[in-house]
Amino acid sequence: MGFEQEALQTLRDTVHGNKSAMWHQVEGAGKGEPFVLRHLLKHGTQTPSRLAEALHASSGRISALLGTMEKKGYVTREIDDHDRRNILVSLTPKGTEQAERDRDDIDSVVRWIFSQMGERRTREFVDLAQEFMTYMSVCKPGAPRPTAEEVNAAFAAKREQSDEKAEAASTQTNG
């Protein structure tokens, strides 16, 4: 067994075998109510079909989810004034508060973990995670592995994004 297979197995065991209550909360944020709350907080008012697309869920699943969330007072559904065929889903103040609380809870735990790891190891981890995700972004299941040119283009695009973010941050700081 090569190092690649060993690393894959260790990663699988780590991700799937040691799920803490916190991991379940983070994982849950990627589906269901937490996902919808976070998505609406980040992107604003959406149609149910856009939410279904973002969640990779059926329209029936989204409809049921929105019904539950509406009863809890997290969202409202209203007819679009510009196109009466569309329904628009928006966060209520209570939904915004819940979305922010969920985000802040997870962020607090992750910051604590990083404080335990220390700055050097945290920066290494983040750099490696970014590199890993860049490779993942050019891989498609069942497709041939990316060419060197495709990989280089992905990393160049990532560097360009980082440069743009750094420039925007610098402009905000100095401007």
Tab-separated table of C-alpha atoms in Angstrom:
chain	number	residue	atom	x	y	z
A	1	MET	CA	0.000	0.000	0.000
A	2	GLY	CA	1.445	3.368	-1.060
A	3	PHE	CA	1.375	6.504	1.053
A	4	GLU	CA	-1.587	7.795	-0.973
A	5	GLN	CA	-3.806	4.843	-0.012
A	6	GLU	CA	-2.641	4.982	3.594
A	7	ALA	CA	-3.367	8.723	3.757
A	8	LEU	CA	-6.798	8.206	2.175
A	9	GLN	CA	-7.694	5.506	4.683
A	10	THR	CA	-6.483	7.595	7.625
A	11	LEU	CA	-8.495	10.576	6.357
A	12	ARG	CA	-11.616	8.409	5.971
A	13	ASP	CA	-11.161	6.938	9.441
A	14	THR	CA	-10.623	10.386	10.921
A	15	VAL	CA	-13.622	11.989	9.242
A	16	HIS	CA	-16.055	9.098	9.586
A	17	GLY	CA	-14.854	7.395	12.746
A	18	ASN	CA	-14.417	10.230	15.223
A	19	LYS	CA	-17.552	12.295	14.856
A	20	SER	CA	-18.054	14.501	17.844
A	21	ALA	CA	-21.206	16.409	18.736
A	22	MET	CA	-19.499	19.477	17.270
A	23	TRP	CA	-18.804	17.658	13.989
A	24	HIS	CA	-22.468	16.672	13.756
A	25	GLN	CA	-23.402	20.349	14.205
A	26	VAL	CA	-20.942	21.418	11.489
A	27	GLU	CA	-22.121	18.628	9.201
A	28	GLY	CA	-25.749	19.577	9.858
A	29	ALA	CA	-24.977	23.120	8.778
A	30	GLY	CA	-24.534	21.714	5.278
A	31	LYS	CA	-28.130	20.521	5.037
A	32	GLY	CA	-31.588	21.265	6.309
A	33	GLU	CA	-32.555	24.326	8.304
A	34	PRO	CA	-29.024	25.461	9.213
A	35	PHE	CA	-28.027	25.424	5.541
A	36	VAL	CA	-31.086	27.401	4.446
A	37	LEU	CA	-30.572	29.931	7.237
A	38	ARG	CA	-26.884	30.356	6.357
A	39	HIS	CA	-27.591	30.533	2.633
A	40	LEU	CA	-30.250	33.222	3.056
A	41	LEU	CA	-28.024	35.152	5.458
A	42	LYS	CA	-25.212	35.167	2.904
A	43	HIS	CA	-27.183	35.567	-0.343
A	44	GLY	CA	-30.385	37.309	0.721
A	45	THR	CA	-33.875	36.569	-0.544
A	46	GLN	CA	-34.100	33.496	-2.788
A	47	THR	CA	-36.704	31.489	-4.653
A	48	PRO	CA	-37.417	27.966	-3.405
A	49	SER	CA	-35.967	26.571	-6.643
A	50	ARG	CA	-32.656	28.412	-6.039
A	51	LEU	CA	-32.570	27.005	-2.497
A	52	ALA	CA	-33.279	23.507	-3.827
A	53	GLU	CA	-30.454	23.896	-6.325
A	54	ALA	CA	-28.017	25.144	-3.665
A	55	LEU	CA	-28.991	22.363	-1.232
A	56	HIS	CA	-29.098	19.703	-3.971
A	57	ALA	CA	-32.578	18.799	-2.752
A	58	SER	CA	-35.939	18.219	-4.361
A	59	SER	CA	-38.543	20.948	-4.528
A	60	GLY	CA	-40.739	18.827	-2.236
A	61	ARG	CA	-37.977	18.625	0.382
A	62	ILE	CA	-37.453	22.402	0.241
A	63	SER	CA	-41.189	23.059	0.455
A	64	ALA	CA	-41.491	20.911	3.588
A	65	LEU	CA	-38.398	22.507	5.101
A	66	LEU	CA	-39.656	26.023	4.417
A	67	GLY	CA	-43.032	25.159	5.937
A	68	THR	CA	-41.330	24.073	9.160
A	69	MET	CA	-39.085	27.133	9.167
A	70	GLU	CA	-42.025	29.439	8.532
A	71	LYS	CA	-43.877	27.952	11.538
A	72	LYS	CA	-40.780	28.630	13.677
A	73	GLY	CA	-40.778	32.235	12.486
A	74	TYR	CA	-37.391	31.950	10.702
A	75	VAL	CA	-38.549	32.737	7.147
A	76	THR	CA	-41.362	34.316	5.221
A	77	ARG	CA	-42.634	33.318	1.801
A	78	GLU	CA	-44.162	36.049	-0.330
A	79	ILE	CA	-45.253	36.375	-3.936
A	80	ASP	CA	-42.718	38.235	-6.093
A	81	ASP	CA	-44.201	41.626	-7.066
A	82	HIS	CA	-42.226	41.577	-10.348
A	83	ASP	CA	-43.215	38.043	-11.364
A	84	ARG	CA	-46.275	36.726	-9.565
A	85	ARG	CA	-45.372	33.150	-10.591
A	86	ASN	CA	-42.399	33.247	-8.190
A	87	ILE	CA	-42.309	32.892	-4.434
A	88	LEU	CA	-39.551	34.726	-2.557
A	89	VAL	CA	-38.119	33.337	0.672
A	90	SER	CA	-36.616	35.822	3.122
A	91	LEU	CA	-35.169	35.622	6.599
A	92	THR	CA	-37.129	37.186	9.413
A	93	PRO	CA	-35.283	38.977	12.212
A	94	LYS	CA	-35.666	35.781	14.265
A	95	GLY	CA	-34.199	33.734	11.384
A	96	THR	CA	-31.296	36.151	11.012
A	97	GLU	CA	-30.628	35.924	14.737
A	98	GLN	CA	-30.640	32.097	14.619
A	99	ALA	CA	-28.366	32.004	11.542
A	100	GLU	CA	-25.892	34.362	13.202
A	101	ARG	CA	-26.006	32.383	16.460
A	102	ASP	CA	-25.329	29.101	14.592
A	103	ARG	CA	-22.438	30.682	12.688
A	104	ASP	CA	-20.963	32.292	15.800
A	105	ASP	CA	-21.163	29.014	17.779
A	106	ILE	CA	-19.238	27.098	15.133
A	107	ASP	CA	-16.760	29.941	14.576
A	108	SER	CA	-16.041	30.128	18.300
A	109	VAL	CA	-15.222	26.438	18.503
A	110	VAL	CA	-12.996	26.537	15.424
A	111	ARG	CA	-11.103	29.583	16.769
A	112	TRP	CA	-10.573	27.694	20.053
A	113	ILE	CA	-9.235	24.675	18.157
A	114	PHE	CA	-6.871	26.937	16.232
A	115	SER	CA	-5.681	28.494	19.501
A	116	GLN	CA	-4.853	24.999	20.745
A	117	MET	CA	-2.976	24.167	17.537
A	118	GLY	CA	-0.964	27.386	17.621
A	119	GLU	CA	-0.376	29.912	14.882
A	120	ARG	CA	2.275	28.032	12.883
A	121	ARG	CA	0.345	24.755	12.730
A	122	THR	CA	-2.940	26.559	12.035
A	123	ARG	CA	-1.421	28.451	9.103
A	124	GLU	CA	0.074	25.192	7.774
A	125	PHE	CA	-3.303	23.463	8.138
A	126	VAL	CA	-5.158	26.276	6.337
A	127	ASP	CA	-2.568	26.372	3.535
A	128	LEU	CA	-2.774	22.601	3.082
A	129	ALA	CA	-6.588	22.654	3.179
A	130	GLN	CA	-6.606	25.350	0.472
A	131	GLU	CA	-4.190	23.340	-1.648
A	132	PHE	CA	-6.255	20.171	-1.177
A	133	MET	CA	-9.466	21.975	-2.140
A	134	THR	CA	-7.841	23.473	-5.236
A	135	TYR	CA	-6.919	19.971	-6.405
A	136	MET	CA	-10.457	18.802	-5.565
A	137	SER	CA	-11.921	21.650	-7.631
A	138	VAL	CA	-10.418	20.257	-10.843
A	139	CYS	CA	-11.332	16.613	-10.232
A	140	LYS	CA	-14.617	15.126	-11.382
A	141	PRO	CA	-15.757	11.648	-10.320
A	142	GLY	CA	-15.509	9.185	-13.184
A	143	ALA	CA	-13.603	11.635	-15.381
A	144	PRO	CA	-9.951	11.444	-16.368
A	145	ARG	CA	-7.581	13.103	-13.938
A	146	PRO	CA	-6.821	16.745	-14.728
A	147	THR	CA	-3.891	17.658	-16.914
A	148	ALA	CA	-0.939	19.628	-15.575
A	149	GLU	CA	-2.268	22.645	-17.479
A	150	GLU	CA	-5.681	22.386	-15.780
A	151	VAL	CA	-4.041	22.069	-12.366
A	152	ASN	CA	-1.745	25.029	-13.039
A	153	ALA	CA	-4.719	27.108	-14.219
A	154	ALA	CA	-6.644	26.277	-11.027
A	155	PHE	CA	-3.722	27.318	-8.835
A	156	ALA	CA	-3.201	30.496	-10.897
A	157	ALA	CA	-6.883	31.381	-10.469
A	158	LYS	CA	-6.593	30.719	-6.725
A	159	ARG	CA	-3.532	33.012	-6.505
A	160	GLU	CA	-5.400	35.689	-8.446
A	161	GLN	CA	-8.352	35.440	-6.043
A	162	SER	CA	-5.994	35.717	-3.073
A	163	ASP	CA	-4.275	38.741	-4.612
A	164	GLU	CA	-7.640	40.427	-5.251
A	165	LYS	CA	-8.744	39.777	-1.654
A	166	ALA	CA	-5.461	41.135	-0.302
A	167	GLU	CA	-5.772	44.225	-2.497
A	168	ALA	CA	-9.374	44.802	-1.392
A	169	ALA	CA	-8.363	44.415	2.266
A	170	SER	CA	-5.479	46.822	1.758
A	171	THR	CA	-7.791	49.349	0.088
A	172	GLN	CA	-10.268	49.111	2.970
A	173	THR	CA	-7.493	49.522	5.544
A	174	ASN	CA	-5.841	52.446	3.773
A	175	GLY	CA	-8.912	54.005	2.214
